[in-house]
mmCIF file of C-alpha atoms and ligand atoms in Angstrom:
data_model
loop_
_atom_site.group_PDB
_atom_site.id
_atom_site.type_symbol
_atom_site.label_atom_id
_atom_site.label_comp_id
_atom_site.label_asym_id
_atom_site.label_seq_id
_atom_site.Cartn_x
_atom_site.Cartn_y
_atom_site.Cartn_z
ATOM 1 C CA UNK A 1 13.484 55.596 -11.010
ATOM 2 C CA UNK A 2 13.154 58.838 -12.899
ATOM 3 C CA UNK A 3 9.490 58.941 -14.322
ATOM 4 C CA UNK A 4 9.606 61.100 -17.197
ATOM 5 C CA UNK A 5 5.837 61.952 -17.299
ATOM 6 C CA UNK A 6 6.731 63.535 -13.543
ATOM 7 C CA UNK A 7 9.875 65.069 -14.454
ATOM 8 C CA UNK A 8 11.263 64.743 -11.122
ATOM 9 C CA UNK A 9 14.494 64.040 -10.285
ATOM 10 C CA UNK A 10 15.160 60.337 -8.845
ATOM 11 C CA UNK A 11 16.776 59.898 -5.438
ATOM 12 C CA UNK A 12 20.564 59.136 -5.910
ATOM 13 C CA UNK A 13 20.957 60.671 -9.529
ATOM 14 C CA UNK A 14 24.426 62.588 -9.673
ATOM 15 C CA UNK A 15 25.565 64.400 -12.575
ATOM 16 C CA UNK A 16 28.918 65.289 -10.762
ATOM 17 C CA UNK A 17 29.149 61.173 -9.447
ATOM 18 C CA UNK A 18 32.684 59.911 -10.837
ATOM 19 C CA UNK A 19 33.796 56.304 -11.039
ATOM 20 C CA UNK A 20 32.254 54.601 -8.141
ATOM 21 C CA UNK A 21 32.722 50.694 -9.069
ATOM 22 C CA UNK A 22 35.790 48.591 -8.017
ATOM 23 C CA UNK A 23 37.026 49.228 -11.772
ATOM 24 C CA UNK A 24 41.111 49.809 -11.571
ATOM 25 C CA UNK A 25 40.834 53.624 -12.468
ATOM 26 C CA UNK A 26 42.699 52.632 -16.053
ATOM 27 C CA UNK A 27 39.525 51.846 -17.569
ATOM 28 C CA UNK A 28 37.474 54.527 -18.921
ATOM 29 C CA UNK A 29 33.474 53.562 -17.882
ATOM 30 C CA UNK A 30 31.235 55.181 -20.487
ATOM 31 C CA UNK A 31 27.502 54.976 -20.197
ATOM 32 C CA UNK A 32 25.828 54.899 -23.712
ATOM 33 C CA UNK A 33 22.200 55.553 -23.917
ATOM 34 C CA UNK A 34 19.484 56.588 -25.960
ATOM 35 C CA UNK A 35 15.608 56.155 -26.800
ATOM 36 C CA UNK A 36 14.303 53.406 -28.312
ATOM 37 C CA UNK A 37 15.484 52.506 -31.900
ATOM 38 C CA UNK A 38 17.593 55.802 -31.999
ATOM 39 C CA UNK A 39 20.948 53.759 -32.536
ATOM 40 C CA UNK A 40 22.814 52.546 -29.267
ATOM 41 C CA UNK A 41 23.962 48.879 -30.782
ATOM 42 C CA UNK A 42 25.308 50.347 -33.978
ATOM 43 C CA UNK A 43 27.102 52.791 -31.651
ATOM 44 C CA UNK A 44 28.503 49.792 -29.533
ATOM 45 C CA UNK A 45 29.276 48.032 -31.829
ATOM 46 C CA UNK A 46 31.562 50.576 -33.953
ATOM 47 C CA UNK A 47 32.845 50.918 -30.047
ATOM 48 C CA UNK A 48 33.808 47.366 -29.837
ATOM 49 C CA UNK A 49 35.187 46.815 -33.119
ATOM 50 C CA UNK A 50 36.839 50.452 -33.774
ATOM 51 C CA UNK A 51 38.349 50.758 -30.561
ATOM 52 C CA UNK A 52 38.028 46.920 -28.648
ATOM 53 C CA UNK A 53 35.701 48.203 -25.814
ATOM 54 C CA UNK A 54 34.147 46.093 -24.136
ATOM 55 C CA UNK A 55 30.619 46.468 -24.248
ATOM 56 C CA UNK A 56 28.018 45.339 -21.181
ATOM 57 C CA UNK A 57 24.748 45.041 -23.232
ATOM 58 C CA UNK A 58 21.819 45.621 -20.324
ATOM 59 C CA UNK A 59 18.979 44.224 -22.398
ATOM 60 C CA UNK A 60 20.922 41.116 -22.935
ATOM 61 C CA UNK A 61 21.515 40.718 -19.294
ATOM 62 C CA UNK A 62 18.019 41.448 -18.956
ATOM 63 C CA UNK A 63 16.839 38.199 -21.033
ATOM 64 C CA UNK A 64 19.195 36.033 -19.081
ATOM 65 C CA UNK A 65 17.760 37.122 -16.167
ATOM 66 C CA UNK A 66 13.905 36.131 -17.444
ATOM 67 C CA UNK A 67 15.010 33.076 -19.027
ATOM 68 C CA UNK A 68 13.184 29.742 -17.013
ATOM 69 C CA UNK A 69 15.064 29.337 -13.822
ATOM 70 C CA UNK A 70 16.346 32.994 -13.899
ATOM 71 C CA UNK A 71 16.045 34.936 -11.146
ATOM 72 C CA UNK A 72 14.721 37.274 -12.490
ATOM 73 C CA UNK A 73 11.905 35.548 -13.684
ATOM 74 C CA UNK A 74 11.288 33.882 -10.417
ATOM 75 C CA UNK A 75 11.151 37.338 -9.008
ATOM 76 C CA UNK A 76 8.544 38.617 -11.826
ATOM 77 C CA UNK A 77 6.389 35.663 -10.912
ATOM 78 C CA UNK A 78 6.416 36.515 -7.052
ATOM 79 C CA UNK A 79 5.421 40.007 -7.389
ATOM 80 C CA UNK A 80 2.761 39.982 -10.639
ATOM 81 C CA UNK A 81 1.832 35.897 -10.915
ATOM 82 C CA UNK A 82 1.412 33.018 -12.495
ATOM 83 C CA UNK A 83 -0.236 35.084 -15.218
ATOM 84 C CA UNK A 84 2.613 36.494 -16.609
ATOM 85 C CA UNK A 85 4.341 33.383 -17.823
ATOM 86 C CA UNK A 86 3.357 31.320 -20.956
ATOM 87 C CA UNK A 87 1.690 27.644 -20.974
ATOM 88 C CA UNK A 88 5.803 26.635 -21.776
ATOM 89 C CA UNK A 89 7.067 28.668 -18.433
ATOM 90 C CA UNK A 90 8.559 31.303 -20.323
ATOM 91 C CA UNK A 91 7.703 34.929 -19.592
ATOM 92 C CA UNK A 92 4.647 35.940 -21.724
ATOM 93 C CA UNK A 93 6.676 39.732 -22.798
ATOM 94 C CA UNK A 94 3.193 40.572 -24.511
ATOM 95 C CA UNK A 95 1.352 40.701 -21.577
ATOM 96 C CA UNK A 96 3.996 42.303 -18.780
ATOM 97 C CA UNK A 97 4.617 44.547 -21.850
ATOM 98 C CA UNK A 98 0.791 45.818 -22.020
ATOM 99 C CA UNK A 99 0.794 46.095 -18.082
ATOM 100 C CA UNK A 100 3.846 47.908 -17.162
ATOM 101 C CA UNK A 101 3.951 50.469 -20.278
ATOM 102 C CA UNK A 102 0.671 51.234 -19.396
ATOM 103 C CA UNK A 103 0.563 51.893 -15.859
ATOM 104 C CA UNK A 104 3.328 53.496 -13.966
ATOM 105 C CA UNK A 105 3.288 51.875 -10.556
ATOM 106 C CA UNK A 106 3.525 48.586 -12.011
ATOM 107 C CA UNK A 107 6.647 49.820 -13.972
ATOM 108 C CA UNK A 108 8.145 50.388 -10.923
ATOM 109 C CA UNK A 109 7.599 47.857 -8.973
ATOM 110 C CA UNK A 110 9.029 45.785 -12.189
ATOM 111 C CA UNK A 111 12.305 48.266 -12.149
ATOM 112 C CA UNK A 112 12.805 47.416 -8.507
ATOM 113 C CA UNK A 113 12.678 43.712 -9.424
ATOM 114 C CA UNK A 114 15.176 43.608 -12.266
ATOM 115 C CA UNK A 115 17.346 47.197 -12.380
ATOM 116 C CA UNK A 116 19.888 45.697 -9.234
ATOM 117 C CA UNK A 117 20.150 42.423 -10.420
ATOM 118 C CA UNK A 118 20.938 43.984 -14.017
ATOM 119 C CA UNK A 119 23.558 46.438 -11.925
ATOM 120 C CA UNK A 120 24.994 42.905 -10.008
ATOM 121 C CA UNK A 121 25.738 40.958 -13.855
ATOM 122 C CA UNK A 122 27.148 44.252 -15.448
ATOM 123 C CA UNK A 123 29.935 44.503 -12.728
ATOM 124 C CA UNK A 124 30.710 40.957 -12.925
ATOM 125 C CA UNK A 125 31.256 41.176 -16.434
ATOM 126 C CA UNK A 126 33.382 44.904 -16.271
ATOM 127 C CA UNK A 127 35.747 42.843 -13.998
ATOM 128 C CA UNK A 128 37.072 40.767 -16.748
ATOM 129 C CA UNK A 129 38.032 44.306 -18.680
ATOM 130 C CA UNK A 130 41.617 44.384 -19.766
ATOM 131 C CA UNK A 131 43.858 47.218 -18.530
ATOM 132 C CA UNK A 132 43.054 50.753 -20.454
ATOM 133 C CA UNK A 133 39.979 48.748 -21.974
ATOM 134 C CA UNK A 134 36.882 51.193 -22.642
ATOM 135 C CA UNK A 135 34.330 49.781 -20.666
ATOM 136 C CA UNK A 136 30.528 50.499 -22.357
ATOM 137 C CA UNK A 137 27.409 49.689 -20.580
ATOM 138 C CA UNK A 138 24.789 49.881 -23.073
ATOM 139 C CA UNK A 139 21.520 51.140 -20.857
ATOM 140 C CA UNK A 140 18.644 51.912 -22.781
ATOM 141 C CA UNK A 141 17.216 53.100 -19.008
ATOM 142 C CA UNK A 142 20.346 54.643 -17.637
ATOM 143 C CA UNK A 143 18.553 58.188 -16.823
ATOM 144 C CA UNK A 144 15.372 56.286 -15.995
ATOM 145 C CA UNK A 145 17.185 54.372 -13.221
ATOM 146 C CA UNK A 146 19.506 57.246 -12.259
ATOM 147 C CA UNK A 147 22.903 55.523 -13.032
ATOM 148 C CA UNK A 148 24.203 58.302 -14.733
ATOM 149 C CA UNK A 149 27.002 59.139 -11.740
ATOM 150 C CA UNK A 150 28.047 55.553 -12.130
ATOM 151 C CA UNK A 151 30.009 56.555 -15.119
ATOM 152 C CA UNK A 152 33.260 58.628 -15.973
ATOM 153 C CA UNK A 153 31.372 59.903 -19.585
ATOM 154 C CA UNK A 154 27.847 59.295 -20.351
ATOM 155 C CA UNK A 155 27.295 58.945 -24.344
ATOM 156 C CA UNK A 156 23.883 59.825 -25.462
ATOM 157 C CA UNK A 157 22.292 58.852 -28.849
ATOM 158 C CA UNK A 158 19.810 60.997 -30.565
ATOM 159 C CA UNK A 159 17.523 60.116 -33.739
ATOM 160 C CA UNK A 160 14.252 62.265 -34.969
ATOM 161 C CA UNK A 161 11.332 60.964 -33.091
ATOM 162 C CA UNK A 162 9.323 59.695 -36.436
ATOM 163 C CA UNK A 163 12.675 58.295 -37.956
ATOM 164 C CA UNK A 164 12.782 56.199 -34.385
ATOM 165 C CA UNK A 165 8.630 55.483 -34.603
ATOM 166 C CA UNK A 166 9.214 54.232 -38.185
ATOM 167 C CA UNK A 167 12.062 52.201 -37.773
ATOM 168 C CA UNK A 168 9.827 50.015 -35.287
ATOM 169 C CA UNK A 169 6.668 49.894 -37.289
ATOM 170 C CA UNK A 170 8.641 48.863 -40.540
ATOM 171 C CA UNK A 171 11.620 47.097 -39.879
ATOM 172 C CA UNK A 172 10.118 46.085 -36.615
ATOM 173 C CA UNK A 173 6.252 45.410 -37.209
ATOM 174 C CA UNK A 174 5.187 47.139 -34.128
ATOM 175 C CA UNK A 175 1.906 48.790 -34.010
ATOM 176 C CA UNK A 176 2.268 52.147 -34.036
ATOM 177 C CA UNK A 177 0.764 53.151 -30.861
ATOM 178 C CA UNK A 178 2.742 50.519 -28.838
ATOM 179 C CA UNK A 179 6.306 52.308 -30.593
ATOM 180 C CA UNK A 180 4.611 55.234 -28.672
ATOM 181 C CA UNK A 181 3.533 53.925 -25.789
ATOM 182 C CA UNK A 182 7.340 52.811 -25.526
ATOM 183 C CA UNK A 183 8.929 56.131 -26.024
ATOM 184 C CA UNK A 184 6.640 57.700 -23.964
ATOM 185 C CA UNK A 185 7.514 55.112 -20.964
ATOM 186 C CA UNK A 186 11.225 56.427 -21.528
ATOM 187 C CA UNK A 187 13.190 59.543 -20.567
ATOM 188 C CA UNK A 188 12.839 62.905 -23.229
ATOM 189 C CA UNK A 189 16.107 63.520 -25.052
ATOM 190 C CA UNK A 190 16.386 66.682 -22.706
ATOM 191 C CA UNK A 191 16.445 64.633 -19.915
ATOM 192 C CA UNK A 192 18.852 62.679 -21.396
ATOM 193 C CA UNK A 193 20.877 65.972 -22.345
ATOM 194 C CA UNK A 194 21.064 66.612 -18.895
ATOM 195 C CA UNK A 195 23.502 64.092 -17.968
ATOM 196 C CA UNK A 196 25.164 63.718 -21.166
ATOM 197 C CA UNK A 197 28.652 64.494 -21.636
ATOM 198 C CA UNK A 198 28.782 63.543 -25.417
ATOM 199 C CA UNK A 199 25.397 63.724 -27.632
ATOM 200 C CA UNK A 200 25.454 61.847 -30.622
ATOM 201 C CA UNK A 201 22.957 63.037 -33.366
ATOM 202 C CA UNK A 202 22.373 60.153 -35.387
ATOM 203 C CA UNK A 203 20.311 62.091 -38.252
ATOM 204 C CA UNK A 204 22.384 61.389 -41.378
ATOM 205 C CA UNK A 205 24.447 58.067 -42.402
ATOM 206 C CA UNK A 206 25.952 54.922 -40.674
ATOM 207 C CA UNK A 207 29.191 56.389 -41.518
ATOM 208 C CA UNK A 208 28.718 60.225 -40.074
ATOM 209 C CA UNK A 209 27.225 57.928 -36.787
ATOM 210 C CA UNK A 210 30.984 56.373 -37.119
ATOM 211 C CA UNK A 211 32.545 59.910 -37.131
ATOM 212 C CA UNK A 212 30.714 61.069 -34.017
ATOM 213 C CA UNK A 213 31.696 58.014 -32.245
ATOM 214 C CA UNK A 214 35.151 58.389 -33.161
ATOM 215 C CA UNK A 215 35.765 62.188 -32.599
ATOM 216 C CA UNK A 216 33.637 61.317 -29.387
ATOM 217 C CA UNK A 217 36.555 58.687 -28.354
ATOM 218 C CA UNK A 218 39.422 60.795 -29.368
ATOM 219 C CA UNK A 219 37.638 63.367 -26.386
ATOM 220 C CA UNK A 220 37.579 60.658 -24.093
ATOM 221 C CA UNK A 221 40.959 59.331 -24.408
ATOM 222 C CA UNK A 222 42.668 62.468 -24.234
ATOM 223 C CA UNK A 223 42.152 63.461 -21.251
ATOM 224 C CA UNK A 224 44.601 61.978 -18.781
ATOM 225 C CA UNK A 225 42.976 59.410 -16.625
ATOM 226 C CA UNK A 226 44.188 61.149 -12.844
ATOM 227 C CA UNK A 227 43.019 64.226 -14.091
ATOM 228 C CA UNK A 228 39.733 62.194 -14.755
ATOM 229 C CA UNK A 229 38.189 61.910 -11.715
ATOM 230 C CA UNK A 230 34.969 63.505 -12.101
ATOM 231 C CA UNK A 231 32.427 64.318 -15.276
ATOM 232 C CA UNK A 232 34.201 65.748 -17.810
ATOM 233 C CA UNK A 233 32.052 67.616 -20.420
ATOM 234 C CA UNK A 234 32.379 68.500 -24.568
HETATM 235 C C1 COD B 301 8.178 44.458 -20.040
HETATM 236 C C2 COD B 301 8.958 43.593 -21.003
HETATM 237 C C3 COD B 301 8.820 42.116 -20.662
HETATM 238 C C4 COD B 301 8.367 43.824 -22.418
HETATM 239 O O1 COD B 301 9.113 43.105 -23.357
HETATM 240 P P1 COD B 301 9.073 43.497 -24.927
HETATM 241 O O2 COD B 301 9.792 42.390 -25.631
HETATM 242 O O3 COD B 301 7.666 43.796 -25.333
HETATM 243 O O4 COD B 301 9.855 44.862 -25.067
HETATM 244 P P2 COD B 301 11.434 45.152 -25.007
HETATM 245 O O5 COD B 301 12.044 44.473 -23.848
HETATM 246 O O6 COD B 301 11.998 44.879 -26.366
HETATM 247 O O7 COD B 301 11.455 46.710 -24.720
HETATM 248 C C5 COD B 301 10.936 47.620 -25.660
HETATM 249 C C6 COD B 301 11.461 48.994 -25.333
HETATM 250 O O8 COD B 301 10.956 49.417 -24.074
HETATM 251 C C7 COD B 301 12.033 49.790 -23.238
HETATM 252 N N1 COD B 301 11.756 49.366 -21.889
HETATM 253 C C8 COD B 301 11.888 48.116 -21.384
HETATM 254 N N2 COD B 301 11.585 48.105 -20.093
HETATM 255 C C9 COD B 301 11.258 49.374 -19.771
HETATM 256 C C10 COD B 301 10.894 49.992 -18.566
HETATM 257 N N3 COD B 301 10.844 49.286 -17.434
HETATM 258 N N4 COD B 301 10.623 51.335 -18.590
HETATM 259 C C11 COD B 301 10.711 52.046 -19.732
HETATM 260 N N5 COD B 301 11.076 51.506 -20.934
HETATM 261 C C12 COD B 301 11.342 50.194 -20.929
HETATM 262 C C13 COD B 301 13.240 48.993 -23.764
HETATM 263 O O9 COD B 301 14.428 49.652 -23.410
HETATM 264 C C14 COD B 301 12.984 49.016 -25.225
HETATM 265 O O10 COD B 301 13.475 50.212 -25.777
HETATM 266 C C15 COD B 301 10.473 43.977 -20.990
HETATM 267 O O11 COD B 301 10.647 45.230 -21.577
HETATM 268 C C16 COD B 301 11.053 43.992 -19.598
HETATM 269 O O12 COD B 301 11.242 42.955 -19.002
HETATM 270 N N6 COD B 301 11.360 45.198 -19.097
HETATM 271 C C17 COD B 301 11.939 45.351 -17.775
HETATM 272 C C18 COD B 301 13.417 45.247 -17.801
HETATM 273 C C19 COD B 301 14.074 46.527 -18.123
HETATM 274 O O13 COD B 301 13.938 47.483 -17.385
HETATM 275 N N7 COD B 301 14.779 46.518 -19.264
HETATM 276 C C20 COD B 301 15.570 47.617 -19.697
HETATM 277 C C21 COD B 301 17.052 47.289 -19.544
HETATM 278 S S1 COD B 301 17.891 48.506 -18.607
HETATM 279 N N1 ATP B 302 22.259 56.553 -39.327
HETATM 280 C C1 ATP B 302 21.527 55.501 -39.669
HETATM 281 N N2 ATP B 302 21.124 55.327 -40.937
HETATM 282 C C2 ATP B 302 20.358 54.253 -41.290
HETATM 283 N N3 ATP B 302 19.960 53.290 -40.453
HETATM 284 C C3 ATP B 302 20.337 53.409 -39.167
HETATM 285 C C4 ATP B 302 21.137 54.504 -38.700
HETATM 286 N N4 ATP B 302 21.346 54.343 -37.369
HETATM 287 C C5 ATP B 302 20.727 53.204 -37.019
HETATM 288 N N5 ATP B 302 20.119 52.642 -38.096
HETATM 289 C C6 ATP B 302 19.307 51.408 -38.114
HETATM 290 O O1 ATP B 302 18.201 51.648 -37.257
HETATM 291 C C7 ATP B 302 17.869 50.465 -36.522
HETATM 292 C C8 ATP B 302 17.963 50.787 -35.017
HETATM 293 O O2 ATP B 302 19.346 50.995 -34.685
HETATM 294 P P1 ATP B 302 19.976 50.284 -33.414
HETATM 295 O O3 ATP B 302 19.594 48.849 -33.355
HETATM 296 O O4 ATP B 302 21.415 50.641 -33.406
HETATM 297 O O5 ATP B 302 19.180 51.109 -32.307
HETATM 298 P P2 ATP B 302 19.018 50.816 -30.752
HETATM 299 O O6 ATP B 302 18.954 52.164 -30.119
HETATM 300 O O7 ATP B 302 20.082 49.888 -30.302
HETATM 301 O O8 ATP B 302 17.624 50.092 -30.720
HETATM 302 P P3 ATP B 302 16.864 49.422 -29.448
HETATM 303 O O9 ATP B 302 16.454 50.549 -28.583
HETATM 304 O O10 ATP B 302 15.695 48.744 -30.040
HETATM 305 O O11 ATP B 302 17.822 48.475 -28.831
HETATM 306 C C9 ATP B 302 18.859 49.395 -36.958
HETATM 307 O O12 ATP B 302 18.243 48.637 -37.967
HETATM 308 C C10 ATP B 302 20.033 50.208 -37.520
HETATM 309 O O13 ATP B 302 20.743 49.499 -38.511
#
């Protein structure tokens, strides 16, 4: 995985990559990504109901996968222990959380774990896209884990760091160091620029978020799908 503290680039990251699933080549595959709290779900979801994408939510694959009798969590158990569940079985997120945000090794070793079986679901679920259907994976990690060449457009969403921090604390009652100890696990926005080939700067209103996503579709859509075959850029 990419480690942003290291800034190196992770083994099999392509910006050039073009669509490299089983996906009939009708289907546009957009990768939408963005820090913590800057505004990826109310980007999918003007996606879904604006323009009927179809949208792969990774987060929510993730939970499924660390429900009781996920593999996932079966997996979590094998590698970091007993300790890391709850006296019910379920996965005690407080404590993985205050392990793996705080030390790096144990991040990745947890990314190994979950990041293919998260890449297994999402295809699973892209297959049942209708033909021409925008297909939206919705990867908060998506530079961190070096998918970026998995995808025909990569949509990036920006917010102002302390708009992003204070969204958590209030609306979210995190503790203020943990809301940094979470961006600061994550990718930079100019690493995310990097491999972005639409930015959306999500500084003013809902509705000017709306805009960008629009004018960012109208891009995507006109450009003719076999002339498509690699990265295109804004
Ligand atoms: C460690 C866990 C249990 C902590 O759970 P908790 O409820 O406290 O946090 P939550 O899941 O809401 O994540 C908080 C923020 O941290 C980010 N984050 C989650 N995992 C990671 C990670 N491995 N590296 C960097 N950032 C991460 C999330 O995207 C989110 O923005 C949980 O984050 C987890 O299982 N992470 C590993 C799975 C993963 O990589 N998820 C991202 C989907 S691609
Ligand atoms: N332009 C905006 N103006 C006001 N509120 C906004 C704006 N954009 C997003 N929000 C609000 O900020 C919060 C975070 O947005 P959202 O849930 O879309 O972010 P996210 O990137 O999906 O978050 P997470 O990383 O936690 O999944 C939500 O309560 C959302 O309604």
């Amino acid at each position: 995985m990419k480690d942003p503290a290291s800034g190196t680039q992770p083994a099999g990251l392509s910006t050039h990559g073009g669509n490299v699933t089983d996906q009939p080549s009708n289907n546009p595959r957009i990768g939408l990504t963005g820090g913590i709290a800057a505004g990826k779900s109310t980007v999918a979801r003007r996606l879904a109901e604006e323009h009927g994408a179809l949208i792969i939510d990774a987060d929510a694959i993730v939970r499924k996968l660390q429900e009781p009798g996920g593999r996932g969590l079966a997996a979590i158990v094998a590698e970091f222990g007993n300790d890391m569940l709850t006296a019910d079985g379920t996965l005690d997120r407080a404590r993985l959380g205050a392990l793996v945000f705080n030390d790096e090794g144990a991040r990745a070793r947890l990314n190994a774990i979950i990041h293919p079986m998260v890449r297994e679901e999402a295809q699973r679920i892209a297959d049942s896209a209708t033909p021409g259907q925008l297909i939206i994976e919705d990867i908060p990690l998506l530079v961190e884990s070096g998918q970026a060449g998995r995808f025909d457009h990569v949509m990036v969403v920006e917010a102002p760091l302390m708009e992003r921090v204070r969204r958590m604390v209030e609306d979210r009652g995190m503790h203020e160091d943990d809301a940094h100890a979470r961006i600061k696990a994550q990718a930079t926005d100019e690493q995310r620029r990097e491999v972005a080939t639409h930015v959306l700067v999500n500084h003013g209103s809902v509705d000017e978020l709306h805009q960008a996503v629009d004018a960012a579709v109208a891009t995507i859509l006109a450009v003719p799908r076999d002339a498509d075959s690699g990265r295109g850029t804004d």
